[in-house]
Amino acid sequence: MNKIYDFLRSVKLALILFISILISCVTGVMFFPDQQAKAMIFSSLWFNSLLILLVVNIGFCFFSRVWRRKITPVSLGMILFHLSFVLIFAGIVYNSLFYFNGAIRLSEGETLSNTVPQSYDLAEWGRFFNHARLKGDTTLVKLHTHYKVNSADKGVANQILVGDGNDKKEGFVYITNHMDYNGFRYFRDRDGFSLLIILYDKHGRERYGAFVPLQSLKQKDGTYLYTSGTAVRSGSFPFPQDPLKPLLNLQISYSPDPQKERAGHVYFQVWPFREGHHVQGEKIIAKGEAALREKFTAGDYFLSVHEVRYWASMNVRYDPGLLIILTSFWIGLGGMILTTIARLARSRKRQDTG
Amino acid sequence: MNPEFLFFWTAVIFYGISTLCYIIGLVSRKEKFFSVGALLAFIGVIPHIASVALRWIEGGVLPFIEVSESITAGVMVAMIVFLIVQSSVKRIKAIGIFILPVNFILLSWAGTLMKEISGQLPASLQSYWLWVHIIAASTGFSLVLIAAGMGLLFLLKEKYSKGFYEKLPELSRLDDLSYRYVAGGFIMLGVMIISGAFWSNQVKGSYWNWDSVEVWSLVCWLVYGIYLHLRITIGWRNRKLAWYALLSLLVMVVSYWGIPFVAENFHTGFRIEH
């Protein structure tokens, strides 16, 4: 037992851990891109074990030296500094058990329930997160571009309405400003265009209409292609969608007007829809460009884009351990300052008396 | 040439001549060259501050966004701290033999990277935490630069004894001074990391994302944390720590201006993806 205790409180172990973490960090940032480094090193079990062992070592190493000893400004500063590591670790563990992190995506005017898992593109939570905490719903009222605060351009701002019944809160979420509702924080993440596509029959009667969110694919020259498809490439989708039976396979790209907001041209590509068949094997029915509200002929049907709206994706976060972690940073800093000042004062006193 | 560039290159020239004076003083072992070098450095700081101020006024944006701006402002703070240390700590005129060449090289490098003034501060950087972050980062760099300078003086005084070396403080005093500046730098690096974490929390909702700039700043902090542990807990002193302070500065320079130069993240214009 004593051997384990001596091992855990050894300064040599602290230095070995410091150096191991240092080497791992340098390797991670020098030889791998950010995401790969995160997956291979910073999120790995062995690296996090090193961090945990360091915190345990700091706890043992330091408190075994100050236990039952006289508290001086130097030792108090050191206690606070080292205690902050233990508190940060405790905050991280506590947070990992109770957190919630979801990505909610809405088009302007759309409302989604906060309580339903289907409302989130991605959602993860801690083992003890209480789902009853998720209440009410979220509405994206409007997306503002070039949103100004005290004449400073804050870029894109999401005007959102969050809450339950009469307890609703409205606010603007932009890059340096989140909105807090019952401990859940809304952060801006992504945005894009959403087009209202109308299908007409050959007599010009409206058959169907739906908002279709577009992907924003970054091109080599830094510009964006706004198109249907997946997050990595453009592609087609069956149209109309549920609950109607699909009639066409449709691929659309949107070219925004650089001068006028919510205006521009749409490029259509249309294939016949056949269950189980991919568009690659089909002969294209029609392709071409149309302005907003202009009808585009697609075989026996007409298509048109009636309206351009924005969609916005926001991160919804509940981090109950955050306060502990952020407060611990200041405790650690306070400890550093206290111990440094006390050491300087002590050495000056020694010089004066010596 | 516009006034900003004129002031900038004037500062570079003064620092260059000052560096030359320090080198001549080092080779001839005559302290009077250090006094001339310090005077030229003082004169050089004036157009240096003017160039930063002009860029700030013209662009209306804090000139710390581009790598060249970051180096220019960082070197400016380092020069101001150097002049304060020169006037407040006795018998260390020779410290310029390290500080001036480093700052001269860094500022000349910044000159080769200079771009037109950014039109507007990116929305993600419009945060008060940015101020704390910048001040802490540049002060932290200045302090560990001085510490490395003290380390170099220690190593030189240990090896040579004639000429200006006689006038330098005792070895133990140099060792202690180096330690003090490392301790100060360690605190400022801590403030830099904490303000960066608060900034990240404000923008992304997470205080730490393990991106390359964050990890490098942690590496710097750990490097100086190890220095303090080696001194306080293990009992290292003198030559070993002097070398350690000198070599650690390389990590600082790489971390501050090498990594943000190649990595795409907050410091090179963080933007929200569509």
XYZ file of C-alpha atoms in Angstrom:
628
model
C 0.000 0.000 0.000
C 2.819 2.357 0.944
C 4.531 1.628 -2.362
C 1.436 2.658 -4.310
C 1.116 5.793 -2.159
C 4.792 6.671 -2.677
C 4.451 6.056 -6.406
C 1.379 8.291 -6.715
C 2.909 11.149 -4.731
C 6.272 11.025 -6.470
C 7.543 14.195 -8.162
C 9.339 12.027 -10.696
C 5.987 10.603 -11.774
C 4.704 14.188 -12.174
C 7.641 15.096 -14.389
C 7.329 11.902 -16.428
C 3.632 12.640 -16.951
C 4.320 16.288 -17.832
C 6.894 15.247 -20.413
C 4.704 12.429 -21.808
C 1.777 14.832 -22.224
C 4.096 17.390 -23.772
C 5.466 14.885 -26.301
C 1.943 13.646 -27.114
C 0.732 17.225 -27.675
C 3.688 18.131 -29.891
C 3.272 14.897 -31.889
C -0.456 15.541 -32.243
C -0.101 19.062 -33.579
C 3.022 18.543 -35.669
C 2.263 15.362 -37.537
C -1.527 15.168 -37.830
C -4.335 17.471 -38.989
C -6.567 18.786 -36.159
C -9.368 16.229 -36.542
C -7.016 13.258 -36.907
C -4.958 14.398 -33.915
C -8.132 14.668 -31.892
C -9.231 11.156 -32.833
C -5.812 9.496 -32.462
C -4.443 11.325 -29.449
C -6.528 13.920 -27.645
C -9.721 11.848 -27.456
C -7.938 8.533 -26.939
C -8.242 6.484 -23.786
C -4.475 6.402 -23.164
C -4.038 10.183 -23.443
C -6.992 10.862 -21.178
C -5.612 8.243 -18.758
C -2.378 10.253 -18.667
C -4.360 13.389 -17.819
C -6.311 11.583 -15.097
C -3.118 10.105 -13.664
C -1.568 13.578 -13.648
C -4.506 14.993 -11.685
C -4.344 12.083 -9.209
C -0.577 12.562 -8.944
C -0.968 16.318 -8.372
C -3.514 15.609 -5.647
C -1.322 13.056 -3.846
C 1.970 14.771 -4.560
C 0.936 18.145 -3.311
C -1.425 17.442 -0.446
C 0.986 14.914 1.054
C 3.439 17.833 1.318
C 1.107 20.411 2.834
C -0.962 18.207 5.101
C -0.675 19.393 8.735
C 1.962 21.926 7.783
C 1.889 25.633 8.466
C -0.085 27.561 5.867
C 1.915 30.441 4.437
C 1.002 32.725 1.511
C 3.350 30.668 -0.684
C 1.822 27.340 0.321
C -1.719 28.765 0.144
C -1.049 29.929 -3.411
C 0.340 26.504 -4.281
C -2.664 24.806 -2.690
C -5.072 26.946 -4.730
C -3.100 26.394 -7.930
C -2.975 22.613 -7.552
C -6.499 22.430 -6.152
C -7.739 24.092 -9.339
C -6.520 21.086 -11.366
C -8.486 18.728 -9.149
C -11.559 20.990 -9.419
C -11.249 21.246 -13.209
C -11.103 17.463 -13.385
C -14.110 17.150 -11.042
C -16.006 19.654 -13.225
C -15.174 17.712 -16.375
C -16.339 14.412 -14.848
C -19.532 15.979 -13.458
C -20.255 17.611 -16.801
C -19.662 14.408 -18.740
C -22.341 12.673 -16.656
C -25.062 15.330 -16.938
C -24.416 17.204 -20.191
C -26.560 17.517 -23.289
C -25.323 18.581 -26.712
C -27.625 18.709 -29.718
C -27.634 20.251 -33.181
C -31.032 21.643 -34.115
C -31.690 22.775 -37.700
C -34.643 24.967 -38.642
C -35.819 26.926 -41.662
C -37.158 30.436 -41.058
C -40.664 30.213 -39.624
C -40.229 26.572 -38.618
C -40.855 25.332 -35.074
C -39.437 22.129 -33.627
C -40.127 20.484 -30.315
C -37.149 20.470 -27.946
C -38.287 17.266 -26.296
C -38.350 14.986 -29.347
C -35.048 13.339 -30.379
C -36.037 13.668 -34.066
C -35.715 17.461 -33.758
C -31.945 17.126 -33.520
C -29.608 16.222 -36.371
C -27.120 15.070 -33.782
C -27.681 14.639 -30.084
C -25.561 13.213 -27.313
C -25.947 13.332 -23.575
C -24.419 12.168 -20.341
C -25.420 8.984 -18.565
C -27.443 10.846 -15.925
C -28.912 13.617 -18.071
C -32.566 14.077 -17.198
C -34.508 14.343 -20.478
C -37.372 16.056 -18.636
C -35.128 19.133 -18.631
C -35.788 19.512 -22.357
C -38.972 21.569 -22.501
C -41.034 23.528 -25.001
C -40.007 24.213 -28.548
C -37.686 26.337 -30.665
C -38.705 28.618 -33.537
C -36.367 30.277 -35.989
C -38.183 33.580 -36.446
C -35.748 35.069 -38.959
C -32.132 34.920 -40.011
C -30.536 38.361 -40.251
C -27.454 38.926 -42.385
C -25.061 41.771 -41.469
C -26.727 42.093 -38.089
C -25.556 45.271 -36.382
C -24.937 45.792 -32.671
C -23.758 49.324 -31.799
C -22.862 49.740 -35.488
C -20.538 46.693 -35.415
C -21.329 44.038 -38.021
C -21.895 40.763 -36.177
C -22.436 38.774 -39.362
C -25.359 36.391 -39.329
C -27.784 36.447 -36.405
C -30.527 33.936 -35.729
C -33.635 35.484 -34.198
C -35.136 32.654 -32.201
C -38.047 32.038 -29.887
C -37.596 29.339 -27.256
C -39.919 28.175 -24.530
C -43.065 26.522 -23.385
C -46.597 27.994 -23.445
C -46.510 31.505 -22.049
C -42.955 31.146 -20.819
C -41.238 32.046 -24.098
C -37.996 33.896 -24.574
C -36.938 35.642 -27.760
C -33.375 36.581 -28.590
C -30.644 36.941 -31.171
C -27.916 34.359 -31.489
C -24.771 35.480 -33.267
C -21.150 34.476 -33.200
C -20.205 36.147 -29.912
C -23.639 35.966 -28.335
C -25.557 32.885 -27.309
C -29.044 32.666 -25.861
C -29.710 31.001 -22.539
C -32.986 29.319 -21.727
C -33.350 27.268 -18.527
C -29.649 26.403 -18.551
C -29.654 25.394 -22.230
C -27.405 27.582 -24.342
C -28.029 28.148 -28.055
C -24.929 28.770 -30.203
C -24.748 29.620 -33.870
C -23.266 26.897 -36.011
C -24.182 26.618 -39.691
C -26.615 28.180 -42.094
C -27.743 27.884 -45.675
C -30.547 28.430 -48.143
C -33.911 26.712 -48.193
C -36.034 26.900 -51.370
C -39.809 26.600 -51.611
C -40.311 24.360 -54.672
C -43.774 24.125 -56.246
C -44.861 21.317 -58.581
C -47.571 22.040 -61.162
C -49.380 19.607 -63.412
C -49.557 20.116 -67.178
C -52.632 22.336 -66.732
C -50.686 24.642 -64.483
C -52.449 23.601 -61.283
C -50.411 23.456 -58.084
C -49.919 19.876 -56.982
C -47.352 20.105 -54.234
C -44.957 22.485 -52.487
C -42.173 22.026 -49.947
C -39.135 23.804 -48.538
C -35.947 22.047 -49.574
C -32.793 22.933 -47.577
C -29.671 23.128 -49.737
C -26.142 22.047 -48.930
C -23.363 24.632 -49.135
C -20.352 22.966 -50.732
C -17.074 24.843 -50.552
C -15.286 24.934 -53.917
C -11.540 24.962 -54.543
C -11.600 28.702 -55.296
C -13.217 29.394 -51.903
C -16.708 30.094 -53.283
C -19.774 28.065 -52.326
C -22.066 25.882 -54.438
C -25.599 25.808 -53.019
C -27.138 22.565 -54.133
C -29.257 19.581 -53.222
C -27.320 16.461 -52.236
C -25.207 15.392 -49.328
C -22.762 17.302 -47.155
C -19.937 16.328 -49.540
C -21.427 16.300 -53.058
C -24.420 17.474 -55.045
C -27.133 14.950 -55.837
C -30.784 14.358 -56.638
C -33.741 13.551 -54.395
C -37.241 12.110 -55.043
C -39.918 14.786 -55.479
C -42.630 15.209 -54.206
C -41.831 13.743 -50.825
C -43.939 12.118 -48.128
C -46.920 11.764 -47.951
C -47.211 12.003 -51.766
C -45.723 9.475 -54.153
C -42.529 10.696 -55.865
C -42.876 11.534 -59.569
C -39.430 12.914 -60.393
C -35.819 12.842 -59.324
C -34.758 16.411 -58.886
C -31.415 18.108 -58.494
C -31.319 21.861 -57.927
C -28.590 24.444 -57.539
C -29.157 28.001 -56.433
C -27.175 30.996 -57.562
C -27.892 33.923 -55.196
C -28.110 37.452 -56.550
C -25.032 39.288 -55.245
C -26.956 42.594 -55.039
C -30.343 41.563 -53.740
C -31.040 39.322 -50.785
C -33.306 36.297 -51.224
C -33.162 36.583 -55.014
C -31.277 34.764 -57.764
C -31.523 31.923 -60.256
C -32.154 28.224 -59.922
C -30.643 25.485 -62.073
C -32.833 22.381 -62.466
C -31.933 18.835 -63.513
C -34.862 16.416 -63.706
C -34.987 12.636 -64.185
C -37.974 10.290 -64.094
C -38.556 8.557 -60.774
C -38.638 4.770 -60.742
C -38.633 2.867 -57.477
C -35.251 1.200 -56.866
C -33.594 2.820 -59.883
C -30.755 5.282 -59.639
C -30.750 8.449 -61.767
C -27.443 7.435 -63.355
C -29.264 4.798 -65.420
C -32.069 7.176 -66.455
C -32.315 9.565 -69.348
C -32.563 13.177 -68.191
C -36.001 14.771 -68.805
C -34.970 18.391 -68.592
C -32.239 20.686 -67.426
C -31.958 24.461 -67.395
C -32.123 27.688 -65.473
C -35.073 29.714 -64.223
C -35.511 32.892 -62.258
C -37.477 32.933 -58.999
C -41.214 32.310 -59.558
C -40.540 31.473 -63.219
C -41.995 28.133 -64.323
C -39.591 25.520 -65.597
C -40.897 22.766 -67.884
C -40.015 19.251 -66.755
C -41.740 16.774 -69.069
C -45.449 16.672 -68.155
C -44.922 18.937 -65.160
C -43.779 22.424 -64.298
C -41.503 23.378 -61.443
C -40.836 26.727 -59.910
C -39.059 28.179 -56.881
C -41.415 30.589 -55.155
C -39.424 31.713 -52.172
C -35.940 31.690 -50.707
C -35.553 31.352 -46.988
C -32.582 30.590 -44.791
C -32.072 27.587 -42.621
C -29.872 27.711 -39.534
C -28.320 25.016 -37.439
C -27.597 25.769 -33.798
C -25.797 23.901 -31.082
C -27.946 23.434 -28.017
C -25.765 22.820 -24.985
C -26.415 22.038 -21.359
C -23.147 21.961 -19.389
C -23.777 21.933 -15.645
C -20.060 21.421 -14.914
C -18.961 24.463 -16.883
C -19.219 26.892 -13.963
C -16.942 24.686 -11.849
C -14.391 24.431 -14.655
C -14.340 28.131 -15.542
C -14.233 29.198 -11.878
C -11.363 26.769 -11.305
C -9.348 28.555 -13.995
C -9.503 31.759 -11.941
C -8.713 29.895 -8.716
C -5.628 28.438 -10.399
C -4.587 31.827 -11.714
C -5.128 33.409 -8.295
C -2.955 30.690 -6.770
C -0.205 31.310 -9.318
C -0.191 35.042 -8.639
C -0.322 34.651 -4.856
C 2.528 32.165 -4.681
C 4.707 34.202 -7.072
C 4.205 37.463 -5.182
C 4.783 35.711 -1.847
C 7.982 34.082 -3.124
C 9.291 37.393 -4.458
C 8.497 39.105 -1.153
C 10.194 36.288 0.748
C 13.357 36.423 -1.341
C 13.495 40.233 -1.012
C 13.143 39.880 2.762
C 15.970 37.338 2.782
C 18.168 39.674 0.720
C 17.420 42.564 3.104
C 18.211 40.522 6.228
C 21.138 38.733 4.591
C 5.662 54.881 -49.350
C 2.774 55.405 -46.960
C 3.574 56.804 -43.478
C 2.793 53.513 -41.737
C 5.380 51.603 -43.788
C 7.838 54.494 -43.438
C 7.609 54.382 -39.630
C 7.749 50.598 -39.658
C 10.935 50.373 -41.730
C 12.501 53.261 -39.778
C 11.991 51.190 -36.629
C 13.520 48.143 -38.344
C 16.575 50.197 -39.366
C 17.055 51.557 -35.830
C 16.739 48.079 -34.355
C 19.190 46.808 -36.962
C 21.819 49.424 -36.079
C 21.143 48.838 -32.392
C 21.705 45.102 -32.937
C 24.987 45.907 -34.646
C 26.064 48.036 -31.668
C 25.282 45.198 -29.276
C 27.251 42.734 -31.430
C 30.238 45.121 -31.574
C 29.967 45.575 -27.804
C 29.904 41.814 -27.311
C 32.950 41.245 -29.530
C 34.969 44.225 -28.199
C 33.696 43.662 -24.666
C 33.071 47.392 -24.285
C 29.954 48.428 -22.465
C 29.640 51.860 -24.089
C 28.347 50.170 -27.263
C 25.489 48.730 -25.214
C 24.513 52.232 -24.100
C 24.425 53.390 -27.720
C 22.466 50.275 -28.652
C 19.921 50.927 -25.900
C 19.539 54.551 -27.004
C 18.949 53.494 -30.625
C 16.456 50.900 -29.457
C 14.629 53.596 -27.502
C 14.547 55.856 -30.573
C 13.380 52.903 -32.711
C 10.444 52.184 -30.431
C 8.897 55.580 -31.228
C 8.327 54.999 -34.994
C 7.425 51.387 -34.134
C 4.567 52.553 -31.893
C 3.611 55.138 -34.517
C 3.343 52.489 -37.260
C 1.094 50.285 -35.101
C -1.033 53.292 -34.098
C -1.379 54.456 -37.710
C -2.473 51.019 -38.864
C -5.001 50.915 -36.054
C -6.362 54.382 -36.869
C -6.468 53.798 -40.635
C -8.128 50.399 -40.442
C -10.218 51.030 -37.348
C -9.350 47.440 -36.488
C -7.042 46.208 -33.770
C -3.803 45.412 -35.675
C -3.332 41.932 -34.270
C -5.215 39.808 -36.773
C -2.719 39.027 -39.536
C 0.473 37.163 -38.596
C 2.571 40.235 -39.528
C 0.412 42.456 -37.296
C 0.672 39.971 -34.466
C 4.478 39.866 -34.702
C 4.735 43.659 -35.029
C 2.590 44.329 -31.970
C 4.236 41.478 -30.005
C 7.729 42.836 -30.739
C 6.556 46.343 -29.815
C 5.440 45.163 -26.377
C 8.682 43.158 -26.016
C 10.728 46.280 -26.802
C 8.789 48.398 -24.304
C 9.214 45.741 -21.600
C 12.924 45.478 -22.491
C 13.397 49.254 -22.072
C 11.525 49.218 -18.748
C 13.706 46.325 -17.510
C 16.841 48.131 -18.733
C 15.983 51.198 -16.716
C 14.763 49.419 -13.598
C 17.237 46.539 -13.104
C 20.829 47.527 -12.423
C 23.886 46.286 -14.351
C 22.111 44.414 -17.113
C 22.764 46.722 -20.058
C 24.212 43.751 -21.928
C 20.864 41.938 -22.050
C 20.221 43.690 -25.372
C 22.736 41.340 -27.009
C 19.963 38.772 -26.962
C 16.773 40.869 -27.054
C 17.664 43.155 -29.962
C 18.749 40.501 -32.505
C 15.654 38.396 -31.744
C 13.298 41.379 -32.075
C 15.125 42.694 -35.141
C 14.821 39.333 -36.921
C 11.161 38.939 -35.950
C 10.243 42.463 -37.046
C 12.091 42.104 -40.360
C 10.233 38.853 -40.940
C 6.942 40.651 -40.174
C 7.909 43.254 -42.795
C 8.102 40.563 -45.484
C 4.604 39.333 -44.563
C 2.863 42.695 -44.397
C -0.492 42.964 -46.139
C -3.014 45.710 -46.702
C -5.094 46.713 -43.700
C -7.995 44.353 -42.997
C -11.290 46.068 -43.745
C -13.130 44.875 -40.704
C -12.567 42.848 -37.599
C -14.213 39.430 -38.104
C -17.365 39.134 -36.018
C -15.889 36.189 -34.104
C -13.050 38.390 -32.854
C -15.287 41.208 -31.624
C -14.888 40.235 -27.987
C -13.370 41.858 -24.903
C -11.583 38.585 -24.198
C -9.477 39.335 -27.273
C -7.906 42.298 -25.470
C -7.022 40.283 -22.413
C -5.722 37.497 -24.641
C -3.495 39.786 -26.730
C -2.082 41.756 -23.791
C -1.358 38.553 -21.853
C 0.192 36.821 -24.867
C 2.530 39.680 -25.771
C 3.501 40.410 -22.165
C 4.077 36.713 -21.533
C 6.332 36.511 -24.581
C 8.230 39.645 -23.470
C 8.859 38.250 -19.999
C 10.150 34.862 -21.122
C 12.272 36.634 -23.740
C 13.903 38.649 -20.936
C 14.284 35.407 -18.941
C 16.080 33.804 -21.885
C 18.280 36.919 -22.151
C 19.184 36.551 -18.481
C 19.963 32.905 -19.190
C 22.340 33.896 -21.971
C 24.064 36.477 -19.760
C 24.471 33.767 -17.123
C 26.126 31.400 -19.594
C 28.420 34.139 -20.934
C 29.443 35.372 -17.500
C 30.123 31.821 -16.417
C 32.517 31.373 -19.333
C 34.131 34.819 -19.559
C 35.165 37.213 -16.852
C 36.911 40.185 -18.470
C 35.461 43.397 -19.902
C 31.769 44.121 -19.425
C 31.258 40.671 -17.918
C 32.800 41.977 -14.700
C 30.039 44.547 -14.410
C 27.235 42.049 -14.797
C 25.368 40.969 -11.653
C 26.555 37.860 -9.794
C 25.679 34.504 -11.342
C 23.217 33.719 -8.567
C 21.490 37.063 -9.174
C 21.220 36.374 -12.927
C 19.849 32.926 -12.177
C 17.290 34.421 -9.799
C 16.289 37.142 -12.284
C 15.773 34.579 -15.018
C 13.548 32.547 -12.691
C 11.500 35.632 -11.741
C 10.804 36.525 -15.344
C 9.862 32.931 -16.142
C 7.445 32.981 -13.190
C 5.916 36.234 -14.482
C 5.739 34.847 -18.010
C 4.121 31.654 -16.721
C 1.341 33.706 -15.113
C 0.779 35.765 -18.257
C 0.693 32.605 -20.399
C -1.885 31.257 -17.956
C -3.971 34.425 -18.422
C -3.590 34.029 -22.180
C -4.864 30.434 -22.088
C -7.724 31.255 -19.702
C -8.896 34.261 -21.734
C -8.672 32.118 -24.883
C -10.789 29.458 -23.183
C -13.417 32.034 -22.169
C -13.396 33.404 -25.694
C -13.886 29.931 -27.153
C -16.707 29.331 -24.677
C -18.341 32.579 -25.743
C -18.195 31.690 -29.435
C -18.529 27.907 -29.553
C -19.847 26.993 -26.133
C -16.783 24.882 -25.409
C -13.746 26.159 -23.576
C -11.220 23.771 -25.120
C -11.226 22.110 -28.548
C -7.713 20.669 -28.816
C -6.991 22.669 -31.983
C -3.359 23.198 -32.924
C -3.041 26.746 -31.561
C -4.628 25.749 -28.254
C -2.372 22.721 -27.943
C 0.751 24.766 -28.739
C -0.148 27.344 -26.114
C -0.588 24.464 -23.663
C 2.799 23.088 -24.734
C 4.411 26.492 -23.973
C 2.730 26.671 -20.613
C 3.809 23.109 -19.775
C 7.386 23.871 -20.868
C 7.573 26.753 -18.387
C 5.619 24.747 -15.805
C 8.331 22.091 -16.033
C 10.974 24.847 -15.609
C 9.332 25.948 -12.356
C 9.016 22.371 -11.112
C 12.635 21.624 -11.970
C 13.698 24.657 -9.959
C 11.319 24.575 -7.008
C 10.778 20.851 -6.499
C 13.845 19.157 -7.981
C 16.276 21.956 -7.105
C 17.788 22.673 -10.514
C 19.703 25.943 -10.699
C 22.221 27.895 -12.804
C 23.566 26.508 -16.082
C 20.923 23.824 -16.664
C 18.068 26.272 -16.207
C 19.832 28.970 -18.225
C 19.978 26.571 -21.171
C 16.390 25.527 -20.480
C 15.179 29.169 -20.582
C 17.009 29.764 -23.854
C 15.703 26.646 -25.594
C 12.151 27.191 -24.307
C 12.032 30.472 -26.175
C 12.212 28.534 -29.450
C 9.008 26.735 -28.484
C 7.404 30.109 -27.741
C 8.325 31.604 -31.109
C 7.146 28.501 -32.997
C 3.925 28.442 -31.005
C 3.121 32.143 -31.320
C 3.967 32.824 -34.902
C 4.946 29.566 -36.578
C 1.812 27.541 -35.940
C -0.888 30.187 -36.541
C 0.951 30.829 -39.812
C 0.140 27.350 -41.120
C -2.955 26.359 -39.161
C -6.460 27.445 -40.122
C -8.374 28.320 -37.003
C -9.509 31.274 -34.914
C -6.303 33.193 -35.304
C -6.370 33.147 -39.094
C -9.971 34.243 -39.377
C -12.443 31.871 -37.825
C -15.664 31.687 -39.787
C -18.912 29.867 -39.462
C -19.379 27.124 -42.022
C -22.455 27.153 -44.161
